[in-house]
Amino acid sequence: MSTARPTAPSGSTGTSTSSRTARLRSTSGPGRWSRAGRVARAVSGPPNRRPLRASTSTGTCPARRHRCPGLHRVAPRASRSSSGPVWAAATDPAMATPSSMRCWTGCCRRIRHRERPSRNVPPSPRPTWHHAHDRRGRGGSATMSDWEFIEVEREGRVGIIRFNRPDRLNAMGTEIGSEIYYAFEEFNDDPDIGAIVTTGNGRAYSSGADLSARMSGEAESAPRRPAMSPWVPEYLALRCKPLIAAVNGVAVGVGLTSLLWYDSIIASTQARFSMRFAAIGLTPELGSAWALPRIVGLPNAKEMMLTGKIYNAQEALEFGLVHRLVEPDQLVSEAIALGEEIAANPASTLRTIKEMTYHELFSPSYETTDRRSTSIFNAARETAEHREAVRAFAEKRSPRFHDVEYMRGVEEEMQRG
């Protein structure tokens, strides 16, 4: 851990930093770990280090020379005033640029590592879902074949994952969970995929946790939440590309609670939903006691959780749990069509919208939300994707967001000014 040197107090001039530090240590007893030292550093603000600099006001990544507006929005050296150093730009969360607006080069990662992780969420997986035009030279880490418990396919820019344990009603265990996670990761890392659809084979979407494996002792030696498990709210809500569920049948337990973090739920008219936790002596998981009331309302959520009742597709639609109902033979095609519509938009914009949607649920006020959204909006106006959209509108053609070479040329053109 490096020693952070305190900045000069308001009004002090002509004194070197080293002499000021020496005087501070001489009066603070044991040195930098003393209470006096900690208080002095807290009052004087963040360490007086030179921040990473962008070569233009809108930000040009010095590592790869492509524009990433607002990505390097690090506070400048503390300005001196009567009130002392000013660090509002670095400390005001409303002005922070979401991670989706960053470029994932070395300097961006350094900025990201300075952020304090939340104590209320599990450790997040490695960063995924890079900008399509920032993936030069990146290879895949796994194949999309030889899955045992799932089926994986592609339809245009939509990735499709089918849970394939029809004999167990697609019950979730360590093995199938790992395969789903790795399939998610492949799609998240693939610039040719813009949305993900999940569905089940057979008559169930997912019947929840595999209790038969637990009773046989199969799951006793495995961790309760494997590191490769996809069923983590933060992962589904913030790390994955837009998720669409095509619920073909029974959705119980984790088969339902995981859906609360999806972006869209399309259900077959034969679908059934249940929060069966109370019936087996368990409590709701995956933050569903927080998410479910916000989706279906508090009275409906409490009824669902306290009774463990099974609800049909029409009741789920009336609650607001699902977004639309379709006939069974049209379910997957409807989900793919929605996925294609979503995937036509820039990946970085989609991720920013997902992050904003969930972050603003915790916003303390409208003013904070407005300041943050304005900051993000202004950064988005300086992106290559927005310039291409404006140009395509003027030329009366479709935007070429997903043409990697073309978008790279747009970035270079913006860099030249």
C-alpha positions as semicolon CSV with decimal commas, in nm:
position;residue;x (nm);y (nm);z (nm)
1;M;0,000;0,000;0,000
2;S;0,157;0,329;-0,110
3;T;0,184;0,622;0,126
4;A;-0,064;0,896;0,034
5;R;0,082;1,243;0,080
6;P;-0,166;1,503;0,207
7;T;-0,225;1,811;-0,007
8;A;-0,147;2,159;0,111
9;P;-0,400;2,333;0,335
10;S;-0,594;2,628;0,196
11;G;-0,379;2,933;0,146
12;S;-0,039;2,767;0,188
13;T;0,220;2,846;-0,078
14;G;0,593;2,813;-0,127
15;T;0,633;2,503;0,089
16;S;0,740;2,172;-0,058
17;T;0,522;1,866;-0,015
18;S;0,805;1,673;0,148
19;S;0,855;1,935;0,420
20;R;0,482;1,948;0,489
21;T;0,475;1,568;0,516
22;A;0,775;1,568;0,748
23;R;0,609;1,817;0,982
24;L;0,289;1,613;0,981
25;R;0,475;1,296;1,074
26;S;0,672;1,473;1,346
27;T;0,349;1,570;1,520
28;S;0,154;1,251;1,463
29;G;0,343;1,006;1,678
30;P;0,379;0,659;1,527
31;G;0,363;0,786;1,168
32;R;0,121;0,730;0,884
33;W;-0,094;0,478;1,074
34;S;-0,159;0,714;1,365
35;R;-0,502;0,864;1,418
36;A;-0,367;1,214;1,353
37;G;-0,224;1,103;1,020
38;R;-0,551;0,941;0,916
39;V;-0,751;1,251;1,008
40;A;-0,511;1,480;0,825
41;R;-0,533;1,270;0,509
42;A;-0,911;1,253;0,530
43;V;-0,939;1,630;0,558
44;S;-0,694;1,702;0,280
45;G;-0,873;1,489;0,020
46;P;-0,752;1,218;-0,217
47;P;-0,378;1,173;-0,278
48;N;-0,218;1,443;-0,488
49;R;-0,125;1,218;-0,778
50;R;-0,133;1,311;-1,143
51;P;-0,445;1,147;-1,286
52;L;-0,462;0,962;-1,613
53;R;-0,505;1,214;-1,891
54;A;-0,703;1,193;-2,211
55;S;-0,555;1,365;-2,515
56;T;-0,878;1,553;-2,589
57;S;-1,153;1,704;-2,380
58;T;-1,389;1,426;-2,484
59;G;-1,131;1,160;-2,409
60;T;-0,898;0,963;-2,635
61;C;-0,762;0,645;-2,495
62;P;-0,381;0,680;-2,502
63;A;-0,337;0,302;-2,515
64;R;-0,521;0,238;-2,841
65;R;-0,593;0,585;-2,969
66;H;-0,966;0,546;-3,004
67;R;-1,221;0,782;-2,859
68;C;-1,406;0,687;-2,547
69;P;-1,588;1,003;-2,432
70;G;-1,619;1,054;-2,061
71;L;-1,426;0,737;-1,991
72;H;-1,131;0,907;-1,824
73;R;-1,336;1,149;-1,621
74;V;-1,093;1,153;-1,329
75;A;-1,074;1,458;-1,106
76;P;-0,794;1,702;-1,196
77;R;-0,543;1,819;-0,942
78;A;-0,721;1,965;-0,643
79;S;-0,797;2,329;-0,704
80;R;-0,710;2,568;-0,424
81;S;-0,987;2,783;-0,285
82;S;-1,096;2,927;0,044
83;S;-1,267;2,600;0,125
84;G;-0,967;2,384;0,041
85;P;-0,930;2,114;-0,227
86;V;-1,232;2,037;-0,443
87;W;-1,289;1,674;-0,540
88;A;-1,660;1,675;-0,624
89;A;-1,603;1,536;-0,974
90;A;-1,438;1,227;-0,828
91;T;-1,667;1,174;-0,532
92;D;-2,014;1,261;-0,662
93;P;-2,172;0,929;-0,768
94;A;-2,429;1,116;-0,975
95;M;-2,153;1,230;-1,210
96;A;-1,988;0,890;-1,246
97;T;-1,972;0,738;-1,593
98;P;-2,105;0,378;-1,603
99;S;-1,861;0,100;-1,681
100;S;-2,029;0,032;-2,015
101;M;-1,902;0,368;-2,141
102;R;-1,541;0,264;-2,074
103;C;-1,313;0,097;-2,321
104;W;-1,140;-0,179;-2,117
105;T;-0,787;-0,085;-2,219
106;G;-0,520;-0,083;-1,953
107;C;-0,581;0,271;-1,835
108;C;-0,956;0,217;-1,807
109;R;-0,899;-0,087;-1,591
110;R;-0,677;0,118;-1,362
111;I;-0,960;0,365;-1,318
112;R;-1,207;0,085;-1,253
113;H;-0,990;-0,072;-0,987
114;R;-0,998;0,249;-0,784
115;E;-1,372;0,216;-0,736
116;R;-1,484;0,083;-0,398
117;P;-1,691;-0,235;-0,447
118;S;-2,032;-0,249;-0,287
119;R;-2,065;-0,461;0,025
120;N;-2,422;-0,551;-0,062
121;V;-2,352;-0,755;-0,375
122;P;-2,151;-1,073;-0,431
123;P;-1,810;-1,048;-0,600
124;S;-1,870;-0,979;-0,967
125;P;-1,730;-1,204;-1,239
126;R;-1,457;-1,084;-1,471
127;P;-1,559;-0,790;-1,690
128;T;-1,735;-0,902;-2,006
129;W;-1,937;-0,759;-2,292
130;H;-1,667;-0,545;-2,452
131;H;-1,732;-0,292;-2,723
132;A;-1,746;-0,478;-3,053
133;H;-1,479;-0,254;-3,207
134;D;-1,247;-0,295;-2,906
135;R;-1,212;-0,671;-2,939
136;R;-0,919;-0,679;-3,180
137;G;-0,713;-0,992;-3,134
138;R;-0,934;-1,145;-2,864
139;G;-1,002;-1,515;-2,905
140;G;-1,273;-1,733;-2,753
141;S;-1,203;-1,938;-2,442
142;A;-1,437;-2,231;-2,498
143;T;-1,634;-2,406;-2,768
144;M;-2,007;-2,391;-2,819
145;S;-2,045;-2,767;-2,859
146;D;-2,044;-3,082;-2,648
147;W;-2,280;-2,945;-2,386
148;E;-2,435;-3,216;-2,171
149;F;-2,727;-3,039;-2,003
150;I;-2,802;-2,751;-2,240
151;E;-2,834;-2,688;-2,612
152;V;-2,678;-2,375;-2,759
153;E;-2,756;-2,221;-3,096
154;R;-2,754;-1,890;-3,281
155;E;-3,018;-1,716;-3,484
156;G;-2,882;-1,401;-3,645
157;R;-2,755;-1,179;-3,364
158;V;-2,944;-1,372;-3,097
159;G;-2,791;-1,647;-2,885
160;I;-3,028;-1,921;-2,769
161;I;-2,979;-2,147;-2,465
162;R;-3,215;-2,440;-2,412
163;F;-3,216;-2,616;-2,077
164;N;-3,199;-2,983;-2,171
165;R;-3,292;-3,201;-1,874
166;P;-3,652;-3,282;-1,967
167;D;-3,651;-3,598;-1,755
168;R;-3,580;-3,379;-1,447
169;L;-3,806;-3,094;-1,563
170;N;-3,487;-2,895;-1,626
171;A;-3,403;-2,887;-1,256
172;M;-3,096;-2,681;-1,173
173;G;-2,781;-2,834;-1,030
174;T;-2,410;-2,756;-1,026
175;E;-2,339;-2,910;-1,366
176;I;-2,618;-2,745;-1,563
177;G;-2,557;-2,416;-1,383
178;S;-2,192;-2,424;-1,488
179;E;-2,283;-2,490;-1,849
180;I;-2,535;-2,206;-1,852
181;Y;-2,274;-1,971;-1,705
182;Y;-2,013;-2,060;-1,968
183;A;-2,271;-2,024;-2,245
184;F;-2,360;-1,679;-2,109
185;E;-1,992;-1,587;-2,105
186;E;-1,941;-1,699;-2,464
187;F;-2,233;-1,488;-2,580
188;N;-2,129;-1,190;-2,366
189;D;-1,782;-1,199;-2,522
190;D;-1,909;-1,243;-2,878
191;P;-1,949;-0,913;-3,068
192;D;-2,182;-1,086;-3,315
193;I;-2,439;-1,158;-3,042
194;G;-2,656;-0,875;-2,914
195;A;-2,919;-1,053;-2,703
196;I;-2,969;-1,390;-2,532
197;V;-3,282;-1,606;-2,516
198;T;-3,327;-1,890;-2,266
199;T;-3,596;-2,157;-2,280
200;G;-3,648;-2,517;-2,175
201;N;-3,691;-2,846;-2,357
202;G;-3,989;-3,059;-2,265
203;R;-4,283;-2,944;-2,057
204;A;-4,091;-2,727;-1,810
205;Y;-3,884;-2,413;-1,822
206;S;-3,719;-2,508;-1,492
207;S;-3,860;-2,681;-1,186
208;G;-3,604;-2,516;-0,959
209;A;-3,319;-2,674;-0,765
210;D;-3,257;-3,045;-0,814
211;L;-3,381;-3,174;-0,479
212;S;-3,332;-3,538;-0,578
213;A;-2,958;-3,476;-0,618
214;R;-2,950;-3,301;-0,281
215;M;-3,129;-3,592;-0,111
216;S;-2,887;-3,841;-0,262
217;G;-2,594;-3,643;-0,124
218;E;-2,465;-3,548;-0,468
219;A;-2,464;-3,177;-0,385
220;E;-2,325;-3,208;-0,032
221;S;-1,961;-3,186;-0,136
222;A;-2,019;-2,897;-0,378
223;P;-2,032;-2,531;-0,274
224;R;-2,381;-2,389;-0,228
225;R;-2,309;-2,109;-0,478
226;P;-2,038;-2,224;-0,722
227;A;-1,813;-1,954;-0,860
228;M;-1,940;-2,033;-1,208
229;S;-2,309;-2,013;-1,117
230;P;-2,507;-1,778;-1,343
231;W;-2,779;-1,726;-1,082
232;V;-2,641;-1,411;-0,921
233;P;-2,863;-1,100;-0,947
234;E;-2,578;-0,860;-1,023
235;Y;-2,449;-1,090;-1,296
236;L;-2,787;-1,127;-1,467
237;A;-2,887;-0,762;-1,431
238;L;-2,558;-0,585;-1,504
239;R;-2,305;-0,821;-1,660
240;C;-2,515;-1,002;-1,920
241;K;-2,635;-0,878;-2,254
242;P;-3,012;-0,826;-2,274
243;L;-3,180;-1,144;-2,148
244;I;-3,513;-1,270;-2,279
245;A;-3,690;-1,567;-2,121
246;A;-3,918;-1,782;-2,334
247;V;-4,106;-1,963;-2,057
248;N;-4,249;-2,275;-2,215
249;G;-4,386;-2,450;-1,907
250;V;-4,338;-2,476;-1,532
251;A;-4,114;-2,210;-1,373
252;V;-4,064;-2,281;-1,003
253;G;-3,805;-2,178;-0,744
254;V;-3,487;-2,057;-0,908
255;G;-3,665;-2,110;-1,238
256;L;-3,881;-1,814;-1,135
257;T;-3,654;-1,604;-0,913
258;S;-3,387;-1,584;-1,184
259;L;-3,648;-1,441;-1,422
260;L;-3,692;-1,138;-1,197
261;W;-3,351;-1,013;-1,319
262;Y;-3,420;-1,069;-1,689
263;D;-3,501;-0,786;-1,927
264;S;-3,809;-0,941;-2,085
265;I;-4,028;-1,245;-2,014
266;I;-4,242;-1,399;-2,285
267;A;-4,457;-1,689;-2,171
268;S;-4,645;-1,968;-2,341
269;T;-5,014;-1,996;-2,264
270;Q;-4,920;-2,326;-2,097
271;A;-4,667;-2,170;-1,858
272;R;-4,705;-2,200;-1,480
273;F;-4,530;-2,001;-1,208
274;S;-4,476;-2,063;-0,838
275;M;-4,266;-1,940;-0,546
276;R;-4,265;-2,277;-0,370
277;F;-4,007;-2,194;-0,105
278;A;-4,246;-2,177;0,192
279;A;-4,390;-2,517;0,101
280;I;-4,049;-2,683;0,143
281;G;-3,936;-2,486;0,447
282;L;-3,717;-2,236;0,263
283;T;-3,721;-1,861;0,210
284;P;-3,707;-1,682;-0,127
285;E;-3,362;-1,655;-0,286
286;L;-3,173;-1,437;-0,534
287;G;-3,303;-1,112;-0,388
288;S;-3,657;-1,201;-0,491
289;A;-3,804;-1,056;-0,171
290;W;-3,669;-0,721;-0,295
291;A;-3,737;-0,762;-0,669
292;L;-4,076;-0,935;-0,675
293;P;-4,273;-0,659;-0,492
294;R;-4,128;-0,403;-0,733
295;I;-4,257;-0,603;-1,029
296;V;-4,598;-0,734;-0,919
297;G;-4,672;-0,507;-0,621
298;L;-4,641;-0,582;-0,251
299;P;-4,979;-0,757;-0,195
300;N;-4,933;-0,990;-0,491
301;A;-4,573;-1,061;-0,398
302;K;-4,660;-1,152;-0,040
303;E;-4,940;-1,379;-0,158
304;M;-4,707;-1,555;-0,400
305;M;-4,433;-1,602;-0,139
306;L;-4,651;-1,693;0,160
307;T;-4,884;-1,939;-0,013
308;G;-4,655;-2,106;-0,265
309;K;-4,955;-2,118;-0,496
310;I;-4,916;-2,212;-0,863
311;Y;-5,032;-1,937;-1,100
312;N;-5,126;-1,986;-1,462
313;A;-4,996;-1,774;-1,749
314;Q;-5,295;-1,540;-1,759
315;E;-5,266;-1,463;-1,386
316;A;-4,894;-1,397;-1,428
317;L;-4,973;-1,155;-1,710
318;E;-5,229;-0,971;-1,497
319;F;-4,976;-0,943;-1,212
320;G;-4,720;-0,794;-1,451
321;L;-4,482;-1,085;-1,397
322;V;-4,468;-1,163;-1,770
323;H;-4,478;-0,915;-2,054
324;R;-4,676;-1,104;-2,316
325;L;-4,840;-1,441;-2,385
326;V;-4,808;-1,636;-2,708
327;E;-4,910;-1,978;-2,833
328;P;-4,660;-2,257;-2,758
329;D;-4,556;-2,306;-3,121
330;Q;-4,475;-1,935;-3,157
331;L;-4,291;-1,887;-2,829
332;V;-3,927;-1,914;-2,933
333;S;-3,979;-1,732;-3,263
334;E;-4,140;-1,439;-3,077
335;A;-3,849;-1,428;-2,833
336;I;-3,595;-1,436;-3,116
337;A;-3,778;-1,157;-3,300
338;L;-3,764;-0,940;-2,988
339;G;-3,397;-1,028;-2,944
340;E;-3,318;-0,924;-3,301
341;E;-3,495;-0,594;-3,246
342;I;-3,290;-0,527;-2,933
343;A;-2,963;-0,653;-3,082
344;A;-2,987;-0,408;-3,372
345;N;-2,886;-0,130;-3,130
346;P;-2,527;-0,055;-3,016
347;A;-2,407;-0,296;-2,748
348;S;-2,250;-0,020;-2,536
349;T;-2,577;0,174;-2,534
350;L;-2,777;-0,133;-2,432
351;R;-2,549;-0,204;-2,141
352;T;-2,558;0,157;-2,026
353;I;-2,938;0,149;-2,026
354;K;-2,938;-0,171;-1,820
355;E;-2,697;-0,021;-1,568
356;M;-2,891;0,304;-1,544
357;T;-3,222;0,122;-1,492
358;Y;-3,099;-0,073;-1,191
359;H;-2,878;0,196;-1,043
360;E;-3,157;0,452;-1,041
361;L;-3,374;0,220;-0,832
362;F;-3,142;0,318;-0,546
363;S;-3,127;0,687;-0,631
364;P;-3,204;0,904;-0,326
365;S;-3,380;1,174;-0,527
366;Y;-3,497;1,285;-0,869
367;E;-3,225;1,550;-0,875
368;T;-2,952;1,287;-0,837
369;T;-3,107;1,078;-1,112
370;D;-3,133;1,379;-1,340
371;R;-2,771;1,483;-1,287
372;R;-2,642;1,133;-1,348
373;S;-2,857;1,072;-1,656
374;T;-2,757;1,410;-1,801
375;S;-2,389;1,329;-1,751
376;I;-2,427;0,991;-1,922
377;F;-2,636;1,141;-2,202
378;N;-2,372;1,404;-2,275
379;A;-2,102;1,136;-2,286
380;A;-2,312;0,925;-2,523
381;R;-2,346;1,219;-2,762
382;E;-1,970;1,203;-2,822
383;T;-1,957;0,832;-2,912
384;A;-1,892;0,685;-3,254
385;E;-2,225;0,504;-3,232
386;H;-2,418;0,828;-3,203
387;R;-2,226;0,988;-3,488
388;E;-2,301;0,687;-3,708
389;A;-2,670;0,701;-3,615
390;V;-2,691;1,069;-3,712
391;R;-2,505;1,007;-4,035
392;A;-2,726;0,710;-4,123
393;F;-3,037;0,918;-4,061
394;A;-2,911;1,193;-4,291
395;E;-2,818;0,940;-4,560
396;K;-3,149;0,750;-4,519
397;R;-2,989;0,413;-4,449
398;S;-2,957;0,168;-4,161
399;P;-2,673;0,232;-3,912
400;R;-2,369;0,006;-3,939
401;F;-2,316;-0,031;-3,564
402;H;-2,190;-0,387;-3,589
403;D;-1,947;-0,344;-3,880
404;V;-1,622;-0,354;-3,680
405;E;-1,391;-0,211;-3,947
406;Y;-1,637;0,062;-4,039
407;M;-1,690;0,169;-3,677
408;R;-1,316;0,172;-3,623
409;G;-1,293;0,415;-3,913
410;V;-1,561;0,635;-3,756
411;E;-1,360;0,645;-3,433
412;E;-1,042;0,741;-3,616
413;E;-1,231;1,011;-3,804
414;M;-1,360;1,153;-3,476
415;Q;-1,009;1,145;-3,332
416;R;-0,876;1,349;-3,621
417;G;-1,155;1,599;-3,553
